[in-house]
CSV table of C-alpha atoms and ligand atoms in Angstrom, one decimal:
chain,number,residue,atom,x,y,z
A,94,UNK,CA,30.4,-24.0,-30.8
A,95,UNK,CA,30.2,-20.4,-32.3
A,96,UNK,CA,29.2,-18.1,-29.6
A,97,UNK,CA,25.1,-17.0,-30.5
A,98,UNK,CA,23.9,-13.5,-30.5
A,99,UNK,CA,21.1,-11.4,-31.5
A,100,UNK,CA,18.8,-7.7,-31.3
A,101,UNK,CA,16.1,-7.5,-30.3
A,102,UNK,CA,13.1,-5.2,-31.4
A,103,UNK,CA,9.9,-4.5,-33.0
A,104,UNK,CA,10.2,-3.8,-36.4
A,105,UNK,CA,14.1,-5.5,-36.8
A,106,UNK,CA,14.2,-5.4,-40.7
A,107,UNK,CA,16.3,-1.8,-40.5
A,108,UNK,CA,19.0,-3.6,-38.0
A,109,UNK,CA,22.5,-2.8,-38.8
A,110,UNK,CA,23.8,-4.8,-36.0
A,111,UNK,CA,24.4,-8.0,-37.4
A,112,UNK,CA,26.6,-6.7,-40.0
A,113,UNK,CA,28.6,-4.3,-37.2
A,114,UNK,CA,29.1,-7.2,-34.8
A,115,UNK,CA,30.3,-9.7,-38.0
A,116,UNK,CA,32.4,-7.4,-38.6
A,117,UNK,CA,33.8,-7.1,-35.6
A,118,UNK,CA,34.4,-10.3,-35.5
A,119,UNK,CA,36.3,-10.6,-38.6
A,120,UNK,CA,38.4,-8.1,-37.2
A,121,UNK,CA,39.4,-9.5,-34.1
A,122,UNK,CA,39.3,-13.2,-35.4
A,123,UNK,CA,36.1,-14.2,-32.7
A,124,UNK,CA,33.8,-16.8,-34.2
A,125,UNK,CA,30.4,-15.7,-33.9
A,126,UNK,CA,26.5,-15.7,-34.8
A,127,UNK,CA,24.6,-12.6,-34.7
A,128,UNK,CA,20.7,-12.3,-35.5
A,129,UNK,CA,17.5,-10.2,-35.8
A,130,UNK,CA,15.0,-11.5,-33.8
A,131,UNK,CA,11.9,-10.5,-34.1
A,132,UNK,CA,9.4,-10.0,-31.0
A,133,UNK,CA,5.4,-9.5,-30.9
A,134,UNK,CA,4.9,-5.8,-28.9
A,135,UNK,CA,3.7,-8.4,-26.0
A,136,UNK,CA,6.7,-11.5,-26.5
A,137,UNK,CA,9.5,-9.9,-25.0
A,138,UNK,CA,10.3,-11.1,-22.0
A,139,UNK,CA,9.4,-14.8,-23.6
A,140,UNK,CA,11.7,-14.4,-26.2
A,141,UNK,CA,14.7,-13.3,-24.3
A,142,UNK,CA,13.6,-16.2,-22.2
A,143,UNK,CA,13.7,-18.4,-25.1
A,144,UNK,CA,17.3,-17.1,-26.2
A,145,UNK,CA,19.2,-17.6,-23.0
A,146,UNK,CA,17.5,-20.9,-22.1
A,147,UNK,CA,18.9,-21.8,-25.6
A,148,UNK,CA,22.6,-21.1,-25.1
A,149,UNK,CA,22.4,-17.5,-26.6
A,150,UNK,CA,25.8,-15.8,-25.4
A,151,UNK,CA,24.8,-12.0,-25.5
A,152,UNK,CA,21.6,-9.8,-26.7
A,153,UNK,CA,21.4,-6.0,-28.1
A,154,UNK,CA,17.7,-4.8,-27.2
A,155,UNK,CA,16.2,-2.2,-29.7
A,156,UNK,CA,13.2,-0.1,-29.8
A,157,UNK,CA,10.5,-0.7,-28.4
A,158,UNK,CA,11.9,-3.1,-25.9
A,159,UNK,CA,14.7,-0.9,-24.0
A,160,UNK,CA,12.6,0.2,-20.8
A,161,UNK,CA,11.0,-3.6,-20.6
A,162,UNK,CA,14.9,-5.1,-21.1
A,163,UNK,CA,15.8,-2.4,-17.5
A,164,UNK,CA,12.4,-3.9,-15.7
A,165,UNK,CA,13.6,-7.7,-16.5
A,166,UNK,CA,17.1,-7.4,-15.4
A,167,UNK,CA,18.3,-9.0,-12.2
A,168,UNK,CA,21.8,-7.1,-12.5
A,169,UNK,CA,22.4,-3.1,-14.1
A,170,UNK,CA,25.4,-1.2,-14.4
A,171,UNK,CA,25.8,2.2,-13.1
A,172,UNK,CA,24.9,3.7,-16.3
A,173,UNK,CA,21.9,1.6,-17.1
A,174,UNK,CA,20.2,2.5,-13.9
A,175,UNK,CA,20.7,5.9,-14.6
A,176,UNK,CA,19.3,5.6,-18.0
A,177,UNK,CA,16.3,3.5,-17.0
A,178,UNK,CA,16.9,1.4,-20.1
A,179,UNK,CA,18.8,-1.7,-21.4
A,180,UNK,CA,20.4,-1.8,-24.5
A,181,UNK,CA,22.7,-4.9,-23.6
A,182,UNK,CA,22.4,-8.1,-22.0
A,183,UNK,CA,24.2,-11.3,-21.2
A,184,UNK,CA,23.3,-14.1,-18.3
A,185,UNK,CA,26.4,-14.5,-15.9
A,186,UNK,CA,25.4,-16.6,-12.6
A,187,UNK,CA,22.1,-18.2,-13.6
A,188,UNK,CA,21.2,-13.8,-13.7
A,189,UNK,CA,20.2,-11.5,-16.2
A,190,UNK,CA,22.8,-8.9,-16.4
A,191,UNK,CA,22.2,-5.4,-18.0
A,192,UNK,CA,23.7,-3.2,-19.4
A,193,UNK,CA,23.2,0.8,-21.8
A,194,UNK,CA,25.9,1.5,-24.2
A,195,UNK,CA,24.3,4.2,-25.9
A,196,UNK,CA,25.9,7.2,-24.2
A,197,UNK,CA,29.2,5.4,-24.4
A,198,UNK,CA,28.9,5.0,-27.9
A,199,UNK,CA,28.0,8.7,-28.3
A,200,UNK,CA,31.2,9.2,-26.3
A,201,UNK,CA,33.4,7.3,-28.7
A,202,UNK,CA,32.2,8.7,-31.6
A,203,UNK,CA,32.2,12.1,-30.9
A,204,UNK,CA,36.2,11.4,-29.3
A,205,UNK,CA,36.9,10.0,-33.1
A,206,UNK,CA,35.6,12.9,-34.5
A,207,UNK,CA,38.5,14.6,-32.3
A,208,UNK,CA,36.1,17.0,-30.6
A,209,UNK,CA,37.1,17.7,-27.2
A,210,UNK,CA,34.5,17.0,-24.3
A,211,UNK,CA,36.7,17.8,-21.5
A,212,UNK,CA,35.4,21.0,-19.7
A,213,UNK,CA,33.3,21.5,-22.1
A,214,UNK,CA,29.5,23.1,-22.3
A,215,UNK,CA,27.0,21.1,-24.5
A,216,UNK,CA,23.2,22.0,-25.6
A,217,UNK,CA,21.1,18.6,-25.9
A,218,UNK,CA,18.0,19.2,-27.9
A,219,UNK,CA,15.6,17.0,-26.6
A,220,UNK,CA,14.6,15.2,-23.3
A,221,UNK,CA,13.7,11.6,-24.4
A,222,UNK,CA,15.1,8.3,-23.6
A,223,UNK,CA,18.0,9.0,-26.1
A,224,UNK,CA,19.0,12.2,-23.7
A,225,UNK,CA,18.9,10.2,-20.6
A,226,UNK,CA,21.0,7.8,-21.8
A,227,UNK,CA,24.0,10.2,-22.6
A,228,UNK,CA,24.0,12.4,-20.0
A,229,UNK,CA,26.3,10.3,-17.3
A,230,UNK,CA,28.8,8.9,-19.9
A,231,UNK,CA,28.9,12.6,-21.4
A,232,UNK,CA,29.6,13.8,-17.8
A,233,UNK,CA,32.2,11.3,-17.0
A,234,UNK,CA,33.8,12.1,-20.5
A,235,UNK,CA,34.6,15.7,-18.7
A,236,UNK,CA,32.1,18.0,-20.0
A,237,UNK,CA,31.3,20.3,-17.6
A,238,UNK,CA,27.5,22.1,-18.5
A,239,UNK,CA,24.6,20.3,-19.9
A,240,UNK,CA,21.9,22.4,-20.9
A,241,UNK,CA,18.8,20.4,-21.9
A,242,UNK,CA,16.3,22.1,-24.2
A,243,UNK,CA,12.9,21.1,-25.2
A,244,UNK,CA,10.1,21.0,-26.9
A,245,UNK,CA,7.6,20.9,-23.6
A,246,UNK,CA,9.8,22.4,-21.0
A,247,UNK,CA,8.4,20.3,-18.0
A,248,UNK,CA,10.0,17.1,-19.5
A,249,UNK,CA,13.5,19.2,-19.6
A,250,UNK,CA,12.7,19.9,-16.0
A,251,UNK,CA,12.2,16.4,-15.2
A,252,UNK,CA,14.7,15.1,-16.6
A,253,UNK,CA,17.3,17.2,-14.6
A,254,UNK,CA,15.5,16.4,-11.3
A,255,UNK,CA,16.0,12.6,-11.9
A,256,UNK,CA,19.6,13.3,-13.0
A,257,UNK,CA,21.3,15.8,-10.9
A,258,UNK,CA,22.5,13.4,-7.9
A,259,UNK,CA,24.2,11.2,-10.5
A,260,UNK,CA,26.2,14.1,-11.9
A,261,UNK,CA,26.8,16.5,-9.2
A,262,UNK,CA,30.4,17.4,-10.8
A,263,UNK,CA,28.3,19.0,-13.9
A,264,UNK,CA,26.1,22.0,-14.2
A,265,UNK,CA,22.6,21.0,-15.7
A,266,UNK,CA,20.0,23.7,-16.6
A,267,UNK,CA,16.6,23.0,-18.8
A,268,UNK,CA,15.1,25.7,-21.8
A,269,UNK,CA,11.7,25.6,-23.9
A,270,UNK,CA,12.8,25.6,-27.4
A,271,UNK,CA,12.0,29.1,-27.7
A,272,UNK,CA,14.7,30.5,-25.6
A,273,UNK,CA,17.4,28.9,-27.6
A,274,UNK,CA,20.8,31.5,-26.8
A,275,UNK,CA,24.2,31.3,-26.3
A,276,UNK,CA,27.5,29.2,-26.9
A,277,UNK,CA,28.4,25.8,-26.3
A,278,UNK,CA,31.1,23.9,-28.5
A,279,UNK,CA,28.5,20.6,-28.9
A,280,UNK,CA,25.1,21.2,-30.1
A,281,UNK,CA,23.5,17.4,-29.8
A,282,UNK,CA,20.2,17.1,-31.7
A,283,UNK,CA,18.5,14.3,-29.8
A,284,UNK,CA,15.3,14.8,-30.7
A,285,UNK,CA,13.2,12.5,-33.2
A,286,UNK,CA,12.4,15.4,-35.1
A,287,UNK,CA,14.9,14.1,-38.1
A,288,UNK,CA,13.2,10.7,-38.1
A,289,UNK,CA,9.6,12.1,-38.8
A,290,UNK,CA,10.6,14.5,-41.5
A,291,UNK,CA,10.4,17.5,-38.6
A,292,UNK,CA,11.6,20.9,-38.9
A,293,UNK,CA,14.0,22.3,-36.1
A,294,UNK,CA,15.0,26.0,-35.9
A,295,UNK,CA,18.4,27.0,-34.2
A,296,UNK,CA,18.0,30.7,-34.2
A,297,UNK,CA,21.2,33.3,-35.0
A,298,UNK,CA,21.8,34.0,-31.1
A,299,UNK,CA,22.5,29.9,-30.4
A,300,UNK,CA,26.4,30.0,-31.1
A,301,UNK,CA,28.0,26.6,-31.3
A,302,UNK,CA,31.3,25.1,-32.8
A,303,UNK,CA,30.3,21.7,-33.5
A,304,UNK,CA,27.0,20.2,-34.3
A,305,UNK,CA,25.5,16.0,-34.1
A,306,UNK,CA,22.7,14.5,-34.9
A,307,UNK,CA,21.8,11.1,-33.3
A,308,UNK,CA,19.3,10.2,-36.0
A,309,UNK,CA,21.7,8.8,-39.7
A,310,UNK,CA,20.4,8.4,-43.4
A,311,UNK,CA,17.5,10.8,-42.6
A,312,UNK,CA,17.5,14.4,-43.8
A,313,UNK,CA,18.2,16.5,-41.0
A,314,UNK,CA,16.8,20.9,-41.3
A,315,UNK,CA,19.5,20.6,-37.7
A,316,UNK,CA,22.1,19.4,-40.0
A,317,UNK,CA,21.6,21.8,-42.5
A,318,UNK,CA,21.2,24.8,-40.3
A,319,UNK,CA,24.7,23.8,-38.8
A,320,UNK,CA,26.3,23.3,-42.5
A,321,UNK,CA,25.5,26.7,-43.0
A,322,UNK,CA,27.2,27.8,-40.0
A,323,UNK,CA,30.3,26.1,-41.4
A,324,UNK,CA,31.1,24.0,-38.5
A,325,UNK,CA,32.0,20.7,-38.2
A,326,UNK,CA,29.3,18.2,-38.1
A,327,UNK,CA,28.2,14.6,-37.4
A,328,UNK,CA,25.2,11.9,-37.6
A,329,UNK,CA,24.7,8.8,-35.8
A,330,UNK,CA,26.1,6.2,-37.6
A,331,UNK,CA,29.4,6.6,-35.3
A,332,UNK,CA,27.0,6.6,-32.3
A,333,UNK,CA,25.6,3.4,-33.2
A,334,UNK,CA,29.1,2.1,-34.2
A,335,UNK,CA,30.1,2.8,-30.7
A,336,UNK,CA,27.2,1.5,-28.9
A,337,UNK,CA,28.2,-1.6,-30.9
A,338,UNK,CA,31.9,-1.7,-29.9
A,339,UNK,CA,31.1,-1.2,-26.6
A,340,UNK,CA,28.8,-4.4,-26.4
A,341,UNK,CA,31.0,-6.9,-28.2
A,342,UNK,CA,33.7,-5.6,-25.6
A,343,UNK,CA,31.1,-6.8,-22.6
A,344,UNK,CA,30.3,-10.2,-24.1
A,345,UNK,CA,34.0,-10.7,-25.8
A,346,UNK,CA,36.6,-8.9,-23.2
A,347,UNK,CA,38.1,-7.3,-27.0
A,348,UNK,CA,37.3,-3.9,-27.9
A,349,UNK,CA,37.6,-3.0,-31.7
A,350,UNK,CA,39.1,0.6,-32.6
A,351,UNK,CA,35.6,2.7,-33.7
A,352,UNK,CA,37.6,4.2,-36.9
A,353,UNK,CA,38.1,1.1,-38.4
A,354,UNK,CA,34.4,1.0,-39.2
A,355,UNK,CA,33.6,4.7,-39.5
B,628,LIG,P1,13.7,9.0,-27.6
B,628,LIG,O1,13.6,7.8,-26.7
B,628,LIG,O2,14.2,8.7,-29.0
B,628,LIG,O3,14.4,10.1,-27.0
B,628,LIG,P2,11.1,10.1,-27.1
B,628,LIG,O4,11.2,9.7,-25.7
B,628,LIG,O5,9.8,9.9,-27.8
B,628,LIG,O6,12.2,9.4,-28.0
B,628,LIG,O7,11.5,11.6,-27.2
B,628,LIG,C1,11.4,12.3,-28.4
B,628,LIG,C2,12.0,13.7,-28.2
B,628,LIG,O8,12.0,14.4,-29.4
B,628,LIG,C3,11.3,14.6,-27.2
B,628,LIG,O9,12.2,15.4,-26.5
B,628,LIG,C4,10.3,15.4,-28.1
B,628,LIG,O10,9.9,16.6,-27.5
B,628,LIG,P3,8.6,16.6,-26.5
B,628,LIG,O11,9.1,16.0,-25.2
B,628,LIG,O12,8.2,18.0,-26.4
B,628,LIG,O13,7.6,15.7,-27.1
B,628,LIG,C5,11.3,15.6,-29.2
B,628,LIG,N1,10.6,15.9,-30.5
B,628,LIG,C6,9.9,15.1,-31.3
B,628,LIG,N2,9.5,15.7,-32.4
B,628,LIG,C7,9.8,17.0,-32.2
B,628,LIG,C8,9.7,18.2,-33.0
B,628,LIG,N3,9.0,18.2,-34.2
B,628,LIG,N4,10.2,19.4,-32.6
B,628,LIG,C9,10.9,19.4,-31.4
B,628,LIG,N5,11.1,18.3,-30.6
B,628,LIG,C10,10.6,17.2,-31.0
């Protein structure tokens, strides 16, 4: 029997999952299934229930479900307990494994993109879930200084103070939005600003040489700004292409080369 997977989340209609993993499979000649699934903001855990009790082989969990997918786990990875969310999940020994490949997938992308990350210094605009879930896998991709800048500083602050112990080989410093300065070679818009039609000012004494924005197929005022700038720049569709690669290797043991489907 085809192996049976699906994501999760609440709306699903915008999913490009299903047609990543297919093709995926195409490529590496696995038979598969892969589904939207659609869960009430209060059927979860029933549903994922529902899907593993019926032989389903592997799920992707999307917004709004990623914190509830962490709480129902009885196994995380490294990086998922660090993120405090679960993008990925499989059974293995009668237990519900989990597992984030978001940062990873960040990773990749930006490594196909050939910009370096070793030693280097990156500004992260934002201090959401997406930012938590980067930082480690950015850290253990070799960049060396994580500044975290935000909207309301105390969430910056926060964020750092859950994340230091976990990467103690990095340099991690929070700023308001206002006192935007200096150079790094990656500015990372993770902000949602793009996805509700927001405006985001970099002012002329933020210096950077490379600029990507997690949000795709939205306009972006972060994009633009960087266009001006001239410097090289990036949305997430690579991110979400690695996040994607990085689950079918987990639940398939093959790992598809990200530029094939950039
Ligand atoms: P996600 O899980 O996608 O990171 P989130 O937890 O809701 O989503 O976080 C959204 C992030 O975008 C936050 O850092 C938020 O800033 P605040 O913490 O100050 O709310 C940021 N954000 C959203 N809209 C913004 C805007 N118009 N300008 C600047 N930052 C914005």
């Amino acid at each position: 029997m085809r192996k049976q997977f699906a994501v999760i989340g609440n709306p699903i209609e915008q999913s490009r999952s299903p047609e990543l993993h297919h093709a995926f499979a195409e490529k590496t000649g696995i038979e598969l299934d892969y589904v939207k699934r659609f869960a009430p903001l209060d059927g979860f855990e029933n549903s994922v229930a529902t899907f593993f009790a019926e032989n389903g082989h592997g799920m992707n969990v999307t917004v709004p479900f990623k914190e509830q997918a962490f709480a129902l786990c009885e196994h995380l990875s490294e990086r998922a307990k660090i993120a405090k969310a679960v993008n990925t999940l499989w059974m293995k020994d009668g237990k519900l494994h989990g597992d984030n490949t978001d940062g990873q997938g960040l990773v990749a992308a930006i490594q196909a993109l050939d910009w370096s990350l070793a030693n280097t210094s990156i500004l992260i605009i934002g201090a959401g879930g997406a930012t938590r879930g980067v930082i480690y896998p950015l850290v253990q991709a070799g960049v060396k200084k994580i500044v975290i800048a935000n909207r309301t500083l105390a969430r910056a602050e926060q964020l750092i103070t859950d994340l230091k112990d976990a990467v103690p080989e990095a340099q991690l410093s929070a700023c308001g939005l206002d006192d935007l300065n200096g150079t790094f070679d990656i500015v990372i818009n993770a902000t949602s600003a793009s996805l509700s039609g927001d405006v985001l000012v970099l002012p002329e004494n933020l210096k950077f040489n490379h600029a990507y924005e997690m949000a795709y197929g939205k306009a972006s005022s972060f994009l633009d700004q960087a266009k001006a700038r001239n410097v090289p720049t990036a949305e997430g569709f690579g991110m979400l292409v690695g996040q994607a690669i990085e689950a079918f290797y987990i639940w398939n043991g093959v790992k598809p080369n990200i530029k094939d489907f950039l």
